[in-house]
mmCIF file of C-alpha atoms in Angstrom:
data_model
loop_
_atom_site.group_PDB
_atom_site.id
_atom_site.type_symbol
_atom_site.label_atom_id
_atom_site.label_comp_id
_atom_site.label_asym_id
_atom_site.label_seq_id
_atom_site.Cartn_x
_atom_site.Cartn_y
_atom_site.Cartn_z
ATOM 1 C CA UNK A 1 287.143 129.985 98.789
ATOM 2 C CA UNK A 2 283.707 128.831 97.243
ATOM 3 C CA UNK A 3 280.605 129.401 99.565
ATOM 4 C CA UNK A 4 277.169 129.158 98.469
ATOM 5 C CA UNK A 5 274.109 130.912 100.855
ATOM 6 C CA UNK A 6 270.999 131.686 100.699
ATOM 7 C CA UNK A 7 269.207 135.224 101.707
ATOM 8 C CA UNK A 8 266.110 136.288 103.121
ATOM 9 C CA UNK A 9 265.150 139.991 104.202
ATOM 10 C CA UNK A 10 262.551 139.490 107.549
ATOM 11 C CA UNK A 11 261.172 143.250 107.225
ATOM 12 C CA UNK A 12 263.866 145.077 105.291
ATOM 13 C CA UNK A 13 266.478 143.487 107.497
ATOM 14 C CA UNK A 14 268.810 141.017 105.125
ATOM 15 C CA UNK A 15 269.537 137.640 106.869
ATOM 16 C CA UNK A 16 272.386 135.119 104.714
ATOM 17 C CA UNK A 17 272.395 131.526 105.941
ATOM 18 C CA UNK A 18 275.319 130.083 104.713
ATOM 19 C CA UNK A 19 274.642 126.307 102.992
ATOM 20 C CA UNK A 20 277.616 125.100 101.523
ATOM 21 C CA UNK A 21 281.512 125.824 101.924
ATOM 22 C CA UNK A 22 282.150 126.188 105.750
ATOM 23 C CA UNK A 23 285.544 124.999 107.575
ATOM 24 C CA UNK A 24 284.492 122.885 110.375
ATOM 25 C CA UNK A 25 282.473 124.733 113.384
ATOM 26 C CA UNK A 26 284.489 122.557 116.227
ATOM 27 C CA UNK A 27 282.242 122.464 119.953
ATOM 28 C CA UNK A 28 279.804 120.524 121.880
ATOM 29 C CA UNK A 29 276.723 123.202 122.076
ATOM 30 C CA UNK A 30 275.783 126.041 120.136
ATOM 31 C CA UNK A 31 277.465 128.602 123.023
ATOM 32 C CA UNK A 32 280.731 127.055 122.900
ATOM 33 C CA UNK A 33 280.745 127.021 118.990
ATOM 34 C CA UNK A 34 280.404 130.584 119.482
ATOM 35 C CA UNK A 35 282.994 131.039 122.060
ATOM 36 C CA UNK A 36 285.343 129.139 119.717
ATOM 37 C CA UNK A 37 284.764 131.467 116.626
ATOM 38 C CA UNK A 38 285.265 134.785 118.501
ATOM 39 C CA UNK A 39 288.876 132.787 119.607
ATOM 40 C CA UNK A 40 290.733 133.013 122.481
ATOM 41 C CA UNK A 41 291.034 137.060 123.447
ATOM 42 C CA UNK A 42 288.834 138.125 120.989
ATOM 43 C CA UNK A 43 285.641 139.926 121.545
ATOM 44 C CA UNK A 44 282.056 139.645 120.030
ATOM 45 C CA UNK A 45 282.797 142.626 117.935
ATOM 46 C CA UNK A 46 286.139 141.633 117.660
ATOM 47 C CA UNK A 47 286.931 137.966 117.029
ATOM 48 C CA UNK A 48 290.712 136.517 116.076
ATOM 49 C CA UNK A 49 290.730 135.796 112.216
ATOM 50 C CA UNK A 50 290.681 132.192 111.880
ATOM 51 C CA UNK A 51 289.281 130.171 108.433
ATOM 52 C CA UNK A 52 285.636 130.547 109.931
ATOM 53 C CA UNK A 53 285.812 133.811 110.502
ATOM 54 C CA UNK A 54 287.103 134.655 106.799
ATOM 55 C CA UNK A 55 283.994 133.648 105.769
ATOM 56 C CA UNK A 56 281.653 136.162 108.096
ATOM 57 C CA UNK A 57 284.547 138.984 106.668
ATOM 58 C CA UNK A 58 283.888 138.124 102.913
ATOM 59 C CA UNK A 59 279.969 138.141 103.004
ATOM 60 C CA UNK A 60 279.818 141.208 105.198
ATOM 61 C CA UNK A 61 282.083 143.562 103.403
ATOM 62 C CA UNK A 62 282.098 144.789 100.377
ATOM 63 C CA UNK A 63 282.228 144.177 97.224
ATOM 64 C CA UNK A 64 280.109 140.533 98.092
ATOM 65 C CA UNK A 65 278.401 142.154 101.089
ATOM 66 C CA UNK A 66 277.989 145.788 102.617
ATOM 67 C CA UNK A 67 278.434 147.117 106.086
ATOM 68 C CA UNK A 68 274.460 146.204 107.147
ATOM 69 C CA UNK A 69 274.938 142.608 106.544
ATOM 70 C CA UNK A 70 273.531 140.293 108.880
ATOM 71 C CA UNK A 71 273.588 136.161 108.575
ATOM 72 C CA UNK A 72 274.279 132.791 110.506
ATOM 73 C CA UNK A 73 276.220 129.451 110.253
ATOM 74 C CA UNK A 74 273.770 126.611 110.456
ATOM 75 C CA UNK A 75 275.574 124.342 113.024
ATOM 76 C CA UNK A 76 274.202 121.358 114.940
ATOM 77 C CA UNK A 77 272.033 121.537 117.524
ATOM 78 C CA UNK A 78 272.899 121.259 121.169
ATOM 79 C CA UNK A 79 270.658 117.657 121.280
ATOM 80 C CA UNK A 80 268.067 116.080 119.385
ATOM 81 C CA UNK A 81 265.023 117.917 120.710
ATOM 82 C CA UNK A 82 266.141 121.084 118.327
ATOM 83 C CA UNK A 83 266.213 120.873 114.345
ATOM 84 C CA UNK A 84 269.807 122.698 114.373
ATOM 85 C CA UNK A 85 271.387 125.726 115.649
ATOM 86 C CA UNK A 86 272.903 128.809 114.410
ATOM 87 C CA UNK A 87 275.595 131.124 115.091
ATOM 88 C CA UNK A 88 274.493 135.045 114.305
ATOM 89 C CA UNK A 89 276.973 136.688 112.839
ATOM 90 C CA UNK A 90 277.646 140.868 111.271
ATOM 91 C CA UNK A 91 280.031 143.360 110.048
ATOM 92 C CA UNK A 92 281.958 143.188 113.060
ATOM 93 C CA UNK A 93 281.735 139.809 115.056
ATOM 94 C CA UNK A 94 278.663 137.735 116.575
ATOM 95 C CA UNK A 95 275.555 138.089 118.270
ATOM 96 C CA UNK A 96 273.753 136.149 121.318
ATOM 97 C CA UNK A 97 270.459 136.989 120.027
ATOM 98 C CA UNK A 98 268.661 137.314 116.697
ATOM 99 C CA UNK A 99 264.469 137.892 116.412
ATOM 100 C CA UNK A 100 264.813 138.682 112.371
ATOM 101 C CA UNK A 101 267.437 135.789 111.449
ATOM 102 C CA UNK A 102 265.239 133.049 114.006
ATOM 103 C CA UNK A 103 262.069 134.005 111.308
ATOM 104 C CA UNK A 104 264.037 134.018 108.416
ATOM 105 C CA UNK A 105 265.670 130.287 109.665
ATOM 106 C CA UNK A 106 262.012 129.499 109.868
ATOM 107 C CA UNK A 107 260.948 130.159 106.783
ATOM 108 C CA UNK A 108 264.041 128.494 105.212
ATOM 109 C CA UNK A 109 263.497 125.778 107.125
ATOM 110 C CA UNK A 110 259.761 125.141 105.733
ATOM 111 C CA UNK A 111 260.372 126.402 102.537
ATOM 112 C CA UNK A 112 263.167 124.137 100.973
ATOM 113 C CA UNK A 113 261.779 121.174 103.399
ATOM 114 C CA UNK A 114 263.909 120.429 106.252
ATOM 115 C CA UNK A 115 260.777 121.042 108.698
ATOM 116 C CA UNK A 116 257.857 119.434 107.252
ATOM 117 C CA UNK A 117 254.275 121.828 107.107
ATOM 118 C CA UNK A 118 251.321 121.509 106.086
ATOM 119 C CA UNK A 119 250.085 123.488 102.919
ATOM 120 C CA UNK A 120 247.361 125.521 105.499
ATOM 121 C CA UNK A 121 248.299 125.692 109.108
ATOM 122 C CA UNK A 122 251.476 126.449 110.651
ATOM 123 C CA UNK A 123 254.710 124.457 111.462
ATOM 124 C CA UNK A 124 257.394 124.682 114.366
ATOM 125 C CA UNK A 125 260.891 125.060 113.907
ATOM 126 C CA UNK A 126 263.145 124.813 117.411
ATOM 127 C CA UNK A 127 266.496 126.353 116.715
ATOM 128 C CA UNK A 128 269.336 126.414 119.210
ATOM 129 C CA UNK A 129 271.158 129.419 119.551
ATOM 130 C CA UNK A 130 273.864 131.537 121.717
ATOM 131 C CA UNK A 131 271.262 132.592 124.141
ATOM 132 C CA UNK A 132 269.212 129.218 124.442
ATOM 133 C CA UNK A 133 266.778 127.498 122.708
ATOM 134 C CA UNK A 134 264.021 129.649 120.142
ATOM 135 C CA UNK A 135 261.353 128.873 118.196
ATOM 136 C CA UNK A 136 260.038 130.372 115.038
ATOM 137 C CA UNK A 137 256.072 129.323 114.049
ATOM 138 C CA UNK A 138 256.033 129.138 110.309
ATOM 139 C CA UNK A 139 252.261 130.245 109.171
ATOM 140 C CA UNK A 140 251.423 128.924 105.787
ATOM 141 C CA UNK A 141 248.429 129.639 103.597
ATOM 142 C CA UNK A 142 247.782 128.084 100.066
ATOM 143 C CA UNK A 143 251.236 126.368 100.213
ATOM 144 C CA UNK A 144 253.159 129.459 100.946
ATOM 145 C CA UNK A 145 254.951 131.100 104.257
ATOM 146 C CA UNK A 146 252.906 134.198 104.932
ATOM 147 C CA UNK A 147 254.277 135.351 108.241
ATOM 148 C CA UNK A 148 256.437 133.730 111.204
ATOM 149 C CA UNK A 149 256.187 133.682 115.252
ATOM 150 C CA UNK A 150 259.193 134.418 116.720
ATOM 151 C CA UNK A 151 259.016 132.862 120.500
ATOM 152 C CA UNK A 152 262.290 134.338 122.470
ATOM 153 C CA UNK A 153 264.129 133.137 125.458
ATOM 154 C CA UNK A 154 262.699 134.714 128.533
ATOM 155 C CA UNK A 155 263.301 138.352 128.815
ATOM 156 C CA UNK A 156 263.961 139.855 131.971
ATOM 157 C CA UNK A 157 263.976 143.701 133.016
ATOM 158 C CA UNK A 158 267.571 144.755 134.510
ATOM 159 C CA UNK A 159 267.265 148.163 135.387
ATOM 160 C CA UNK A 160 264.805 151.561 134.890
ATOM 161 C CA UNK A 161 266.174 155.248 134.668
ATOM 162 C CA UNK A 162 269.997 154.412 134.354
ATOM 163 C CA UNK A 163 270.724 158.227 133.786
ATOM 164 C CA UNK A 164 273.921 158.817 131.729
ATOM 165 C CA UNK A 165 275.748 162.137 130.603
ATOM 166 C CA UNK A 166 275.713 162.164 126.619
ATOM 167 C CA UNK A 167 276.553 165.176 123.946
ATOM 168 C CA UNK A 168 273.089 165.869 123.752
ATOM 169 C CA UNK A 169 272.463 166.501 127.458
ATOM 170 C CA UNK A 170 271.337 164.130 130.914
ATOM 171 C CA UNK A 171 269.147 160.955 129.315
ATOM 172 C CA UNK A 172 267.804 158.048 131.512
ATOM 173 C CA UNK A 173 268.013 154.520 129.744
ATOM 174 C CA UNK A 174 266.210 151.300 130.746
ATOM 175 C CA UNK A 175 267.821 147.636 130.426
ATOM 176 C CA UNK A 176 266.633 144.733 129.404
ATOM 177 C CA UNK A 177 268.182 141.064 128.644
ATOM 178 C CA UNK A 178 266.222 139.335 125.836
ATOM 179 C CA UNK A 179 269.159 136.926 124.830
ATOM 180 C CA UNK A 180 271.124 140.090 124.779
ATOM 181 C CA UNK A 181 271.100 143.269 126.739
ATOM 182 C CA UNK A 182 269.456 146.243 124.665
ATOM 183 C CA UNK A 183 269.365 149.778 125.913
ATOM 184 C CA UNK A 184 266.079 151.440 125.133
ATOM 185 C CA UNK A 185 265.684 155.454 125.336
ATOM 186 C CA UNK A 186 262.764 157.707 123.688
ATOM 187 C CA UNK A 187 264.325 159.740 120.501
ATOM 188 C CA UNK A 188 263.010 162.870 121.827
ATOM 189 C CA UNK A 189 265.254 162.489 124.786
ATOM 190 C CA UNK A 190 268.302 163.503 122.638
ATOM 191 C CA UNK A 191 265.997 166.094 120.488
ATOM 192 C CA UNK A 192 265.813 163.797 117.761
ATOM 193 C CA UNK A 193 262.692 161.843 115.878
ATOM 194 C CA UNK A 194 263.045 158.309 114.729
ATOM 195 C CA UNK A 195 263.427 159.151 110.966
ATOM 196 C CA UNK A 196 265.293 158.509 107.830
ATOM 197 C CA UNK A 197 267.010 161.645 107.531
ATOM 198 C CA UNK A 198 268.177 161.793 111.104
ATOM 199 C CA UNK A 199 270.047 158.721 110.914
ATOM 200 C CA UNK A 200 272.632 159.876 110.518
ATOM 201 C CA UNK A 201 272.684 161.541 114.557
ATOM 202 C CA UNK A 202 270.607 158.498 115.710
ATOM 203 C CA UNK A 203 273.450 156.309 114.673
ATOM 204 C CA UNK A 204 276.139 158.702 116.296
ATOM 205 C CA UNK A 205 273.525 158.591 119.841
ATOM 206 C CA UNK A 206 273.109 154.782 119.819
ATOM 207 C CA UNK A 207 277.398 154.656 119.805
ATOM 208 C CA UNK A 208 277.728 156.902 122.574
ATOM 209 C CA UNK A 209 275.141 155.645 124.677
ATOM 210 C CA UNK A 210 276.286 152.193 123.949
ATOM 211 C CA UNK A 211 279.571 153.299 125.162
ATOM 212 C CA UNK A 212 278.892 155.051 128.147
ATOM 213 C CA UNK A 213 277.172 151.999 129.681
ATOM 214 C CA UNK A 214 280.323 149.824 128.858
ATOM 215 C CA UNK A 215 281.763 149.965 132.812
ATOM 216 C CA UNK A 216 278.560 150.059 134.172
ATOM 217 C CA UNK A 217 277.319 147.840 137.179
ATOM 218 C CA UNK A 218 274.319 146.720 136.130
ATOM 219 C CA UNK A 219 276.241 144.732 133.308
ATOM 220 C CA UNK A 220 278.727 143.415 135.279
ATOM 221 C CA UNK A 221 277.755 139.921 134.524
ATOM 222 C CA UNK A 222 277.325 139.874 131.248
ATOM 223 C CA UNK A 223 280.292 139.630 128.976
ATOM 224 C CA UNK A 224 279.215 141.277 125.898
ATOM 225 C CA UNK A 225 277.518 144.438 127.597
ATOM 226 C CA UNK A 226 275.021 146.248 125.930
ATOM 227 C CA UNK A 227 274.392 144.693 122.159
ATOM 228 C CA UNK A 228 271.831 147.734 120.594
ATOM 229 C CA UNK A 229 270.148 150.564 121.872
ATOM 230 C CA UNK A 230 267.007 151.094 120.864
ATOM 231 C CA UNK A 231 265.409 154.802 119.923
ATOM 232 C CA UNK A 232 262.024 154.694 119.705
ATOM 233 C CA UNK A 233 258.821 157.232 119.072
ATOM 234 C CA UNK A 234 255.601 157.073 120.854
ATOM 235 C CA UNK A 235 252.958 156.873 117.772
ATOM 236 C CA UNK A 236 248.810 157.046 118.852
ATOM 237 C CA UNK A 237 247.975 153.686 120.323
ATOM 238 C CA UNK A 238 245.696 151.277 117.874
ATOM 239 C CA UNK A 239 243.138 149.305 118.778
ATOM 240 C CA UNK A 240 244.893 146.133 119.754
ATOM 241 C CA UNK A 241 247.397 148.343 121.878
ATOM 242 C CA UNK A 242 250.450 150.739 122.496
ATOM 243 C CA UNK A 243 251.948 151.694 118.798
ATOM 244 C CA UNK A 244 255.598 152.452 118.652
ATOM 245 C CA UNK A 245 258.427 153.622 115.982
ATOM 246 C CA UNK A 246 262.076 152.734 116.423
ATOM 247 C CA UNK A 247 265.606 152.302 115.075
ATOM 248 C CA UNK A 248 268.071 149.968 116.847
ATOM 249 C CA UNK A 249 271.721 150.750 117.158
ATOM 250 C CA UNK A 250 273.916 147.722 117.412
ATOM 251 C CA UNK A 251 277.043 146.447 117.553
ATOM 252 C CA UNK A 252 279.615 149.468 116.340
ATOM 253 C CA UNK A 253 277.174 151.221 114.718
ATOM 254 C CA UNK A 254 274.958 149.226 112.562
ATOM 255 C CA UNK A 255 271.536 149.616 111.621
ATOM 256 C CA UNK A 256 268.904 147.764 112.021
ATOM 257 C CA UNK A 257 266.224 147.715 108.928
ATOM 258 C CA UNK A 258 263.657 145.987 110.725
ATOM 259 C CA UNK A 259 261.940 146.449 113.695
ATOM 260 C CA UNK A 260 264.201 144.443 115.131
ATOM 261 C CA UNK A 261 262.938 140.731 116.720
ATOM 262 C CA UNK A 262 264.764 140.513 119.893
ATOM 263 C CA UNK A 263 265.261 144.303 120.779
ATOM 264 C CA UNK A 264 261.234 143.477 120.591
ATOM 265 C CA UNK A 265 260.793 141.038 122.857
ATOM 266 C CA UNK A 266 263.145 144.318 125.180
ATOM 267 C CA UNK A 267 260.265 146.637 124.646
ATOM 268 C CA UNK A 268 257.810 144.210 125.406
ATOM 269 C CA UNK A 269 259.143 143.236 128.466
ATOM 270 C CA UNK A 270 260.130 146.849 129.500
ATOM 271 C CA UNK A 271 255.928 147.970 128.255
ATOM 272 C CA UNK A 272 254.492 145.148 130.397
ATOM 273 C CA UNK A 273 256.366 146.029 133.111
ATOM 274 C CA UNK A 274 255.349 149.539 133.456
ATOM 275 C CA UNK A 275 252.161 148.374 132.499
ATOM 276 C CA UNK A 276 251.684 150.406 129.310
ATOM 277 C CA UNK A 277 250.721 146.664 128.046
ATOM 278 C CA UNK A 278 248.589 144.402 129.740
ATOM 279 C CA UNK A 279 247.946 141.025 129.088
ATOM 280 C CA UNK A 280 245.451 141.014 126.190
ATOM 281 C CA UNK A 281 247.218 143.598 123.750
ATOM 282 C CA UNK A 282 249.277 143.638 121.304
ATOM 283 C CA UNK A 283 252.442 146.129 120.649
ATOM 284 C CA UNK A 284 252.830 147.202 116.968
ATOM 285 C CA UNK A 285 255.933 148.120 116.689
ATOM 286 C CA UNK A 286 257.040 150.440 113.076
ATOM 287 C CA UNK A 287 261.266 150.330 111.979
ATOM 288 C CA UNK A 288 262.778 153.322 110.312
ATOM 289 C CA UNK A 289 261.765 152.521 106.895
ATOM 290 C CA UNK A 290 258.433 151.609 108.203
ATOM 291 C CA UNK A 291 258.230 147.739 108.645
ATOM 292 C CA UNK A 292 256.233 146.278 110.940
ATOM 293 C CA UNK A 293 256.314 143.473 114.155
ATOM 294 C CA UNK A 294 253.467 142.768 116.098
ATOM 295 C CA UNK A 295 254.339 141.671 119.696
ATOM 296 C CA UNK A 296 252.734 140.172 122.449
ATOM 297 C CA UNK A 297 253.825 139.013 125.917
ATOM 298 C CA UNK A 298 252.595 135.295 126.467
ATOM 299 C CA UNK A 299 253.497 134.399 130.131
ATOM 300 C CA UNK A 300 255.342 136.033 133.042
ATOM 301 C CA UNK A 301 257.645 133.786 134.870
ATOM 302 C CA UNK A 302 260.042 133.838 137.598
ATOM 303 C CA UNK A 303 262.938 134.542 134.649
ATOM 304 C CA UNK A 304 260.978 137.055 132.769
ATOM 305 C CA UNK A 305 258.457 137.386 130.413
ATOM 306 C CA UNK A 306 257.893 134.993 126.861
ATOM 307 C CA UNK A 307 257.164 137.169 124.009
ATOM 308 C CA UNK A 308 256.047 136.143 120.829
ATOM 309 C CA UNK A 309 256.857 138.743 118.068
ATOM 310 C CA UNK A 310 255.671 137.883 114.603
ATOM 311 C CA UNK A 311 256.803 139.393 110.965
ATOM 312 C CA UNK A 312 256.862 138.371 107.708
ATOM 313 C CA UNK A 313 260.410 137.117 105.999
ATOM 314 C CA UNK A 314 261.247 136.237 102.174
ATOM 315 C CA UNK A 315 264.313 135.003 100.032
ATOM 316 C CA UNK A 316 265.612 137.177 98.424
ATOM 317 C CA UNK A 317 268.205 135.215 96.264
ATOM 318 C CA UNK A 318 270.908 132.276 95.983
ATOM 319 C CA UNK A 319 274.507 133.249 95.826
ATOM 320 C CA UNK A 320 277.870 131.133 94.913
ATOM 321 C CA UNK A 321 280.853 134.151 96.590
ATOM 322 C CA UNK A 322 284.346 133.022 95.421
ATOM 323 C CA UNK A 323 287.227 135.029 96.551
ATOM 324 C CA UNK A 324 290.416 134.547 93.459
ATOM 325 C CA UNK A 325 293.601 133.902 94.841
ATOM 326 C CA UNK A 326 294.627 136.991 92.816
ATOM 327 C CA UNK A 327 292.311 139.254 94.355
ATOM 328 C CA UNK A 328 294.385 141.699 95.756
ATOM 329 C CA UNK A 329 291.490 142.927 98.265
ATOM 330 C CA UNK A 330 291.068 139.729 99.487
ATOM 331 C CA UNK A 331 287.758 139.334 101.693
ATOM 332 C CA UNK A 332 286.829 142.982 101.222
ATOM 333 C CA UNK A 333 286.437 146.044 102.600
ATOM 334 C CA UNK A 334 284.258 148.276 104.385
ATOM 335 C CA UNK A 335 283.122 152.059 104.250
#
């Protein structure tokens, strides 16, 4: 197996786009493509090994990867009105949704030349992906990407106060679907603060709340139930608007680095909607290791809200991974 990529980090938060060395992606539209990696009985945190999946295994375990690896298969997009599409991808299957890896696709995109820009101004990259079609504004300055736009599918609020039983005593949860469903909760709920050295119990929280809402009603319809759950901190609002902390808990367990994009465009729905954020301000919104995304809602529709969420990505490297035939550990391993 030879497969070259190349990596970004979009706030702390590592994205690998594979460019060279994928089986064929078979499928008609970014969603089926999807459908067909995760293979027939297999879940989204649990696909059926096929030869596409060996390749998500070796770049997200160790030794070529580690268990907060996050990346995407550039695949066609679903018609001609997109510049291509992507299929999200971690430790332990794929993703819907994906704010951080849509701005680090933009930059990519401008930066080795696929989407033309302009050496001042901005450029706009359409990118089809599980949940629809995204866009990521590339803003460039002296010939260089200083910061991206991340426009989301629309995000719609599915439920307030869903009050669950947990280890740590009665919490009440509020839903959102923003390509996928996050669960968002404040830290204090559970006695904890959204800080490095409680990570530890904010990862063990996000699991259990992520698991208690597996059989609930509200979800019914969607497939993949919740995706993260999002622990935040109220911080003193600033000028342009409410200021908040958070870590997001996805999949089984991971972490994300950055603020994260799409459990964003979550908060910003959920904010407006109480109306902690009106129209005209903007939500800065800190990660764990203190990153930040600046947030805004753009429109309210009749099937939810466009957000715009905007960060700052940059590559990080270029990588040939081989895996030897002799290599008795194969596509890795994780801890």
């Amino acid at each position: 197996m030879n497969i070259t990529t190349t990596d970004y980090h979009t706030a702390g938060e590592p994205f690998r786009i594979v460019t060279g060395g994928l089986p064929p992606v078979p499928g008609d539209s970014v969603a089926e493509r999807r459908a067909i990696a995760i293979g027939a009985g297999g879940t989204a945190t649990s696909p059926r090994r096929s030869a596409l999946d060996d390749v998500r295994r070796l770049l997200t375990r160790e030794p070529r990867g580690h268990a907060g690896m996050y990346g995407g298969f550039v695949v066609p997009a679903d018609d001609g009105e997109a510049d291509f599409g992507v299929l999200f991808w971690h430790k332990d299957g794929y993703s819907t949704a994906c704010g951080h890896g849509t701005m680090a696709l933009g930059a990519w995109a401008v930066d080795t030349g696929q989407v033309p820009a302009p050496e001042d101004g901005t450029a706009l990259v359409r990118i089809d992906v599980p949940s629809g079609r995204v866009t990521a504004t590339v803003h460039r300055r002296g010939g260089r990407t200083t910061a991206v736009t991340f426009r989301n599918v629309p995000t719609r609020v599915l439920a307030r106060k869903v009050e669950l039983a947990t280890s740590r005593g009665p919490v009440a949860v509020d839903l959102a679907h923003s390509g996928a469903v996050y669960a968002s909760l404040p830290a204090g709920a559970l006695g904890l603060a959204v800080a490095p050295e409680q990570l530890p119990e904010l990862t063990a929280a996000g699991r259990e709340i992520r698991a208690a809402l597996e059989e609930h009603p509200e979800l019914a319809e969607y497939r993949d139930g919740v995706y993260g759950v999002i622990l935040y901190d109220e911080l003193p609002d600033t000028p342009a608007g409410p200021h908040q902390r958070n870590v997001t808990v996805f999949a089984d367990g991971q972490i994300d680095r950055s603020p994260c994009g799409s459990g964003t465009s979550a908060r910003l729905a959920l904010l407006a909607d109480e109306g902690t954020l009106r129209p005209e301000q903007t939500l800065r919104h800190d990660s764990i290791i203190g990153t930040v995304f600046t947030g805004r809602v753009r429109e309210q529709r009749p099937d939810g809200a466009i957000t715009e969420v905007t960060g700052s990505a940059h590559r990080t490297g270029e990588h040939r991974f081989v895996l030897d035939s002799d290599d008795t550990l194969g596509a890795g391993f994780l801890l």
